[in-house]
């Protein structure tokens, strides 16, 4: 079943997020479609949404499984000032987690920096890309993929490590409700993060990673240690075996045995 956009719009309570919605039945990647829109001057809050992606991509050059009509694939165009750019990687996973919780009662956790997990399996991932003009960001692209009504038998290649809302809940969920919920939460959290630390604290309290012994892979380097905390910018603070503290901006975490 295709998305009912009127039903998404009815549920929107935002001022600027999702007020312009571009909808594709199929596209290569919503990241690329959104990039063209951003280059052409699309206003902040524009959403590019697709029922299917033929070249959906994940972090580290991986593919993102993107069959038609089952899940949510979207990219949000933001135009943050430099001092708000980092808050996107805090706000985005928290907005996904809260939208899922609001719609289903499930309580997803966040794996630093921005994977959304349930029962240890990945339910959603987010790509964030930014484009600078000199020292200032011109735009940022926030692209969540959320496995909503995916039957895991349809995606055996990821069934061990990934899950869907349907699998966890045992029934289908309205994609319209989830999408509008995400956009509503995103605007509330993004505006809130500019005003107080509460959003950061809420994100931190959902992190699955803290206190664990981890490996973090970033740009061909592997760091090892205990994930002690996160700082105000969302960087991970790792305590290495010799006691040194290392601040890591981005990367992929694996739990150490
Ligand atoms: C990850 O690897 O965890 C990030 C996955 C991001 C997938 C989404 S789906 C919508 C948007 N378009 C893409 O091609 N990727 C992101």
PDB file of N, CA and C in Angstrom, residues 7-71:
ATOM      1  N   UNK A   7      -3.048  11.971   4.950  1.00  0.00           N
ATOM      2  CA  UNK A   7      -3.108  11.541   6.347  1.00  0.00           C
ATOM      3  C   UNK A   7      -1.838  11.950   7.101  1.00  0.00           C
ATOM      4  N   UNK A   8      -0.701  12.014   6.394  1.00  0.00           N
ATOM      5  CA  UNK A   8       0.530  12.512   7.033  1.00  0.00           C
ATOM      6  C   UNK A   8       0.337  13.991   7.359  1.00  0.00           C
ATOM      7  N   UNK A   9      -0.151  14.743   6.362  1.00  0.00           N
ATOM      8  CA  UNK A   9      -0.276  16.195   6.546  1.00  0.00           C
ATOM      9  C   UNK A   9      -1.257  16.552   7.656  1.00  0.00           C
ATOM     10  N   UNK A  10      -2.336  15.776   7.748  1.00  0.00           N
ATOM     11  CA  UNK A  10      -3.320  16.008   8.823  1.00  0.00           C
ATOM     12  C   UNK A  10      -2.698  15.895  10.208  1.00  0.00           C
ATOM     13  N   UNK A  11      -1.728  15.023  10.324  1.00  0.00           N
ATOM     14  CA  UNK A  11      -1.123  14.771  11.641  1.00  0.00           C
ATOM     15  C   UNK A  11       0.042  15.705  11.952  1.00  0.00           C
ATOM     16  N   UNK A  12       0.478  16.468  10.966  1.00  0.00           N
ATOM     17  CA  UNK A  12       1.646  17.337  11.177  1.00  0.00           C
ATOM     18  C   UNK A  12       1.292  18.518  12.076  1.00  0.00           C
ATOM     19  N   UNK A  13       2.142  18.727  13.082  1.00  0.00           N
ATOM     20  CA  UNK A  13       1.914  19.864  13.979  1.00  0.00           C
ATOM     21  C   UNK A  13       3.114  20.796  13.921  1.00  0.00           C
ATOM     22  N   UNK A  14       3.837  20.773  12.817  1.00  0.00           N
ATOM     23  CA  UNK A  14       5.098  21.513  12.745  1.00  0.00           C
ATOM     24  C   UNK A  14       4.912  22.898  12.128  1.00  0.00           C
ATOM     25  N   UNK A  15       5.928  23.715  12.348  1.00  0.00           N
ATOM     26  CA  UNK A  15       5.949  25.047  11.750  1.00  0.00           C
ATOM     27  C   UNK A  15       6.650  25.000  10.395  1.00  0.00           C
ATOM     28  N   UNK A  16       7.773  24.284  10.337  1.00  0.00           N
ATOM     29  CA  UNK A  16       8.546  24.290   9.088  1.00  0.00           C
ATOM     30  C   UNK A  16       9.047  22.929   8.640  1.00  0.00           C
ATOM     31  N   UNK A  17       9.096  21.955   9.546  1.00  0.00           N
ATOM     32  CA  UNK A  17       9.592  20.629   9.137  1.00  0.00           C
ATOM     33  C   UNK A  17       8.463  19.858   8.421  1.00  0.00           C
ATOM     34  N   UNK A  18       8.732  19.444   7.192  1.00  0.00           N
ATOM     35  CA  UNK A  18       7.750  18.637   6.453  1.00  0.00           C
ATOM     36  C   UNK A  18       6.632  19.428   5.825  1.00  0.00           C
ATOM     37  N   UNK A  19       6.738  20.759   5.878  1.00  0.00           N
ATOM     38  CA  UNK A  19       5.681  21.578   5.273  1.00  0.00           C
ATOM     39  C   UNK A  19       5.787  21.550   3.751  1.00  0.00           C
ATOM     40  N   UNK A  20       6.971  21.172   3.262  1.00  0.00           N
ATOM     41  CA  UNK A  20       7.125  20.916   1.821  1.00  0.00           C
ATOM     42  C   UNK A  20       7.603  19.472   1.698  1.00  0.00           C
ATOM     43  N   UNK A  21       6.785  18.668   1.033  1.00  0.00           N
ATOM     44  CA  UNK A  21       7.069  17.236   0.991  1.00  0.00           C
ATOM     45  C   UNK A  21       7.142  16.774  -0.467  1.00  0.00           C
ATOM     46  N   UNK A  22       8.286  16.260  -0.870  1.00  0.00           N
ATOM     47  CA  UNK A  22       8.430  15.763  -2.246  1.00  0.00           C
ATOM     48  C   UNK A  22       8.400  14.249  -2.205  1.00  0.00           C
ATOM     49  N   UNK A  23       7.517  13.669  -2.994  1.00  0.00           N
ATOM     50  CA  UNK A  23       7.238  12.240  -2.876  1.00  0.00           C
ATOM     51  C   UNK A  23       7.575  11.518  -4.177  1.00  0.00           C
ATOM     52  N   UNK A  24       8.378  10.470  -4.069  1.00  0.00           N
ATOM     53  CA  UNK A  24       8.717   9.641  -5.230  1.00  0.00           C
ATOM     54  C   UNK A  24       8.206   8.219  -4.985  1.00  0.00           C
ATOM     55  N   UNK A  25       7.612   7.599  -5.990  1.00  0.00           N
ATOM     56  CA  UNK A  25       7.305   6.174  -5.806  1.00  0.00           C
ATOM     57  C   UNK A  25       8.611   5.387  -5.833  1.00  0.00           C
ATOM     58  N   UNK A  26       9.569   5.846  -6.652  1.00  0.00           N
ATOM     59  CA  UNK A  26      10.879   5.195  -6.663  1.00  0.00           C
ATOM     60  C   UNK A  26      11.953   6.243  -6.960  1.00  0.00           C
ATOM     61  N   UNK A  27      13.075   6.116  -6.291  1.00  0.00           N
ATOM     62  CA  UNK A  27      14.205   6.987  -6.613  1.00  0.00           C
ATOM     63  C   UNK A  27      15.487   6.183  -6.341  1.00  0.00           C
ATOM     64  N   UNK A  28      16.628   6.700  -6.793  1.00  0.00           N
ATOM     65  CA  UNK A  28      17.891   6.017  -6.503  1.00  0.00           C
ATOM     66  C   UNK A  28      18.115   6.045  -5.000  1.00  0.00           C
ATOM     67  N   UNK A  29      18.365   7.243  -4.481  1.00  0.00           N
ATOM     68  CA  UNK A  29      18.523   7.451  -3.038  1.00  0.00           C
ATOM     69  C   UNK A  29      17.895   8.801  -2.715  1.00  0.00           C
ATOM     70  N   UNK A  30      17.126   8.863  -1.640  1.00  0.00           N
ATOM     71  CA  UNK A  30      16.539  10.158  -1.259  1.00  0.00           C
ATOM     72  C   UNK A  30      17.643  11.161  -0.909  1.00  0.00           C
ATOM     73  N   UNK A  31      18.846  10.661  -0.549  1.00  0.00           N
ATOM     74  CA  UNK A  31      19.952  11.578  -0.247  1.00  0.00           C
ATOM     75  C   UNK A  31      20.313  12.371  -1.506  1.00  0.00           C
ATOM     76  N   UNK A  32      20.361  11.657  -2.632  1.00  0.00           N
ATOM     77  CA  UNK A  32      20.764  12.325  -3.879  1.00  0.00           C
ATOM     78  C   UNK A  32      19.654  13.247  -4.383  1.00  0.00           C
ATOM     79  N   UNK A  33      18.394  12.788  -4.274  1.00  0.00           N
ATOM     80  CA  UNK A  33      17.284  13.643  -4.709  1.00  0.00           C
ATOM     81  C   UNK A  33      17.248  14.906  -3.842  1.00  0.00           C
ATOM     82  N   UNK A  34      17.473  14.737  -2.533  1.00  0.00           N
ATOM     83  CA  UNK A  34      17.432  15.890  -1.628  1.00  0.00           C
ATOM     84  C   UNK A  34      18.602  16.838  -1.910  1.00  0.00           C
ATOM     85  N   UNK A  35      19.742  16.276  -2.259  1.00  0.00           N
ATOM     86  CA  UNK A  35      20.908  17.118  -2.559  1.00  0.00           C
ATOM     87  C   UNK A  35      20.597  18.047  -3.742  1.00  0.00           C
ATOM     88  N   UNK A  36      19.958  17.494  -4.800  1.00  0.00           N
ATOM     89  CA  UNK A  36      19.610  18.333  -5.946  1.00  0.00           C
ATOM     90  C   UNK A  36      18.652  19.432  -5.521  1.00  0.00           C
ATOM     91  N   UNK A  37      17.680  19.064  -4.680  1.00  0.00           N
ATOM     92  CA  UNK A  37      16.712  20.065  -4.203  1.00  0.00           C
ATOM     93  C   UNK A  37      17.412  21.148  -3.376  1.00  0.00           C
ATOM     94  N   UNK A  38      18.321  20.717  -2.506  1.00  0.00           N
ATOM     95  CA  UNK A  38      19.023  21.686  -1.645  1.00  0.00           C
ATOM     96  C   UNK A  38      19.871  22.618  -2.500  1.00  0.00           C
ATOM     97  N   UNK A  39      20.536  22.064  -3.504  1.00  0.00           N
ATOM     98  CA  UNK A  39      21.367  22.887  -4.403  1.00  0.00           C
ATOM     99  C   UNK A  39      20.500  23.899  -5.148  1.00  0.00           C
ATOM    100  N   UNK A  40      19.248  23.494  -5.419  1.00  0.00           N
ATOM    101  CA  UNK A  40      18.344  24.388  -6.151  1.00  0.00           C
ATOM    102  C   UNK A  40      17.649  25.378  -5.207  1.00  0.00           C
ATOM    103  N   UNK A  41      18.008  25.348  -3.909  1.00  0.00           N
ATOM    104  CA  UNK A  41      17.502  26.378  -2.994  1.00  0.00           C
ATOM    105  C   UNK A  41      16.309  25.970  -2.148  1.00  0.00           C
ATOM    106  N   UNK A  42      16.028  24.670  -2.049  1.00  0.00           N
ATOM    107  CA  UNK A  42      14.865  24.232  -1.252  1.00  0.00           C
ATOM    108  C   UNK A  42      14.954  24.780   0.172  1.00  0.00           C
ATOM    109  N   UNK A  43      13.808  25.199   0.726  1.00  0.00           N
ATOM    110  CA  UNK A  43      13.837  25.765   2.083  1.00  0.00           C
ATOM    111  C   UNK A  43      14.072  24.708   3.157  1.00  0.00           C
ATOM    112  N   UNK A  44      14.565  25.185   4.307  1.00  0.00           N
ATOM    113  CA  UNK A  44      14.786  24.303   5.454  1.00  0.00           C
ATOM    114  C   UNK A  44      13.487  23.584   5.817  1.00  0.00           C
ATOM    115  N   UNK A  45      13.619  22.310   6.105  1.00  0.00           N
ATOM    116  CA  UNK A  45      12.443  21.530   6.508  1.00  0.00           C
ATOM    117  C   UNK A  45      11.837  20.734   5.364  1.00  0.00           C
ATOM    118  N   UNK A  46      12.306  20.983   4.134  1.00  0.00           N
ATOM    119  CA  UNK A  46      11.812  20.204   2.987  1.00  0.00           C
ATOM    120  C   UNK A  46      12.134  18.729   3.207  1.00  0.00           C
ATOM    121  N   UNK A  47      11.148  17.881   2.904  1.00  0.00           N
ATOM    122  CA  UNK A  47      11.331  16.438   3.059  1.00  0.00           C
ATOM    123  C   UNK A  47      11.237  15.759   1.700  1.00  0.00           C
ATOM    124  N   UNK A  48      12.196  14.896   1.422  1.00  0.00           N
ATOM    125  CA  UNK A  48      12.142  14.074   0.212  1.00  0.00           C
ATOM    126  C   UNK A  48      11.908  12.641   0.663  1.00  0.00           C
ATOM    127  N   UNK A  49      10.846  12.066   0.131  1.00  0.00           N
ATOM    128  CA  UNK A  49      10.364  10.782   0.621  1.00  0.00           C
ATOM    129  C   UNK A  49      10.215   9.826  -0.550  1.00  0.00           C
ATOM    130  N   UNK A  50      10.551   8.551  -0.358  1.00  0.00           N
ATOM    131  CA  UNK A  50      10.379   7.593  -1.457  1.00  0.00           C
ATOM    132  C   UNK A  50       9.782   6.291  -0.934  1.00  0.00           C
ATOM    133  N   UNK A  51       8.952   5.675  -1.777  1.00  0.00           N
ATOM    134  CA  UNK A  51       8.397   4.359  -1.424  1.00  0.00           C
ATOM    135  C   UNK A  51       9.458   3.283  -1.578  1.00  0.00           C
ATOM    136  N   UNK A  52      10.398   3.540  -2.507  1.00  0.00           N
ATOM    137  CA  UNK A  52      11.417   2.527  -2.810  1.00  0.00           C
ATOM    138  C   UNK A  52      12.691   3.250  -3.208  1.00  0.00           C
ATOM    139  N   UNK A  53      13.839   2.685  -2.860  1.00  0.00           N
ATOM    140  CA  UNK A  53      15.108   3.221  -3.341  1.00  0.00           C
ATOM    141  C   UNK A  53      15.831   2.111  -4.107  1.00  0.00           C
ATOM    142  N   UNK A  54      16.339   2.464  -5.266  1.00  0.00           N
ATOM    143  CA  UNK A  54      17.063   1.455  -6.045  1.00  0.00           C
ATOM    144  C   UNK A  54      18.554   1.476  -5.697  1.00  0.00           C
ATOM    145  N   UNK A  55      18.999   2.585  -5.071  1.00  0.00           N
ATOM    146  CA  UNK A  55      20.402   2.655  -4.640  1.00  0.00           C
ATOM    147  C   UNK A  55      20.481   3.224  -3.231  1.00  0.00           C
ATOM    148  N   UNK A  56      19.626   2.705  -2.353  1.00  0.00           N
ATOM    149  CA  UNK A  56      19.620   3.182  -0.967  1.00  0.00           C
ATOM    150  C   UNK A  56      20.984   2.925  -0.351  1.00  0.00           C
ATOM    151  N   UNK A  57      21.512   3.920   0.339  1.00  0.00           N
ATOM    152  CA  UNK A  57      22.839   3.707   0.927  1.00  0.00           C
ATOM    153  C   UNK A  57      22.872   3.933   2.425  1.00  0.00           C
ATOM    154  N   UNK A  58      23.790   3.200   3.051  1.00  0.00           N
ATOM    155  CA  UNK A  58      23.985   3.323   4.482  1.00  0.00           C
ATOM    156  C   UNK A  58      25.343   3.930   4.760  1.00  0.00           C
ATOM    157  N   UNK A  59      25.751   3.904   6.024  1.00  0.00           N
ATOM    158  CA  UNK A  59      27.060   4.447   6.387  1.00  0.00           C
ATOM    159  C   UNK A  59      28.154   3.528   5.851  1.00  0.00           C
ATOM    160  N   UNK A  60      29.330   4.059   5.731  1.00  0.00           N
ATOM    161  CA  UNK A  60      30.512   3.317   5.291  1.00  0.00           C
ATOM    162  C   UNK A  60      30.302   2.629   3.940  1.00  0.00           C
ATOM    163  N   UNK A  61      29.549   3.291   3.049  1.00  0.00           N
ATOM    164  CA  UNK A  61      29.381   2.794   1.685  1.00  0.00           C
ATOM    165  C   UNK A  61      28.548   1.524   1.563  1.00  0.00           C
ATOM    166  N   UNK A  62      27.844   1.167   2.641  1.00  0.00           N
ATOM    167  CA  UNK A  62      27.019  -0.045   2.560  1.00  0.00           C
ATOM    168  C   UNK A  62      25.702   0.264   1.858  1.00  0.00           C
ATOM    169  N   UNK A  63      25.039  -0.818   1.381  1.00  0.00           N
ATOM    170  CA  UNK A  63      23.719  -0.638   0.765  1.00  0.00           C
ATOM    171  C   UNK A  63      22.661  -0.623   1.871  1.00  0.00           C
ATOM    172  N   UNK A  64      21.556   0.057   1.637  1.00  0.00           N
ATOM    173  CA  UNK A  64      20.434   0.032   2.584  1.00  0.00           C
ATOM    174  C   UNK A  64      19.263  -0.657   1.895  1.00  0.00           C
ATOM    175  N   UNK A  65      18.828  -1.763   2.463  1.00  0.00           N
ATOM    176  CA  UNK A  65      17.744  -2.551   1.865  1.00  0.00           C
ATOM    177  C   UNK A  65      16.476  -1.693   1.832  1.00  0.00           C
ATOM    178  N   UNK A  66      15.933  -1.457   0.619  1.00  0.00           N
ATOM    179  CA  UNK A  66      14.870  -0.455   0.463  1.00  0.00           C
ATOM    180  C   UNK A  66      13.718  -0.924  -0.430  1.00  0.00           C
ATOM    181  N   UNK A  67      13.058  -2.054  -0.061  1.00  0.00           N
ATOM    182  CA  UNK A  67      11.939  -2.521  -0.886  1.00  0.00           C
ATOM    183  C   UNK A  67      10.742  -1.560  -0.826  1.00  0.00           C
ATOM    184  N   UNK A  68       9.868  -1.673  -1.824  1.00  0.00           N
ATOM    185  CA  UNK A  68       8.765  -0.703  -1.985  1.00  0.00           C
ATOM    186  C   UNK A  68       7.624  -0.926  -0.997  1.00  0.00           C
ATOM    187  N   UNK A  69       7.058   0.213  -0.518  1.00  0.00           N
ATOM    188  CA  UNK A  69       5.777   0.184   0.170  1.00  0.00           C
ATOM    189  C   UNK A  69       5.788  -0.337   1.600  1.00  0.00           C
ATOM    190  N   UNK A  70       6.944  -0.644   2.153  1.00  0.00           N
ATOM    191  CA  UNK A  70       6.985  -1.308   3.469  1.00  0.00           C
ATOM    192  C   UNK A  70       7.541  -0.424   4.568  1.00  0.00           C
ATOM    193  N   UNK A  71       8.542   0.371   4.212  1.00  0.00           N
ATOM    194  CA  UNK A  71       9.342   1.066   5.215  1.00  0.00           C
ATOM    195  C   UNK A  71       9.257   2.569   5.003  1.00  0.00           C
TER     196      UNK A  71
END
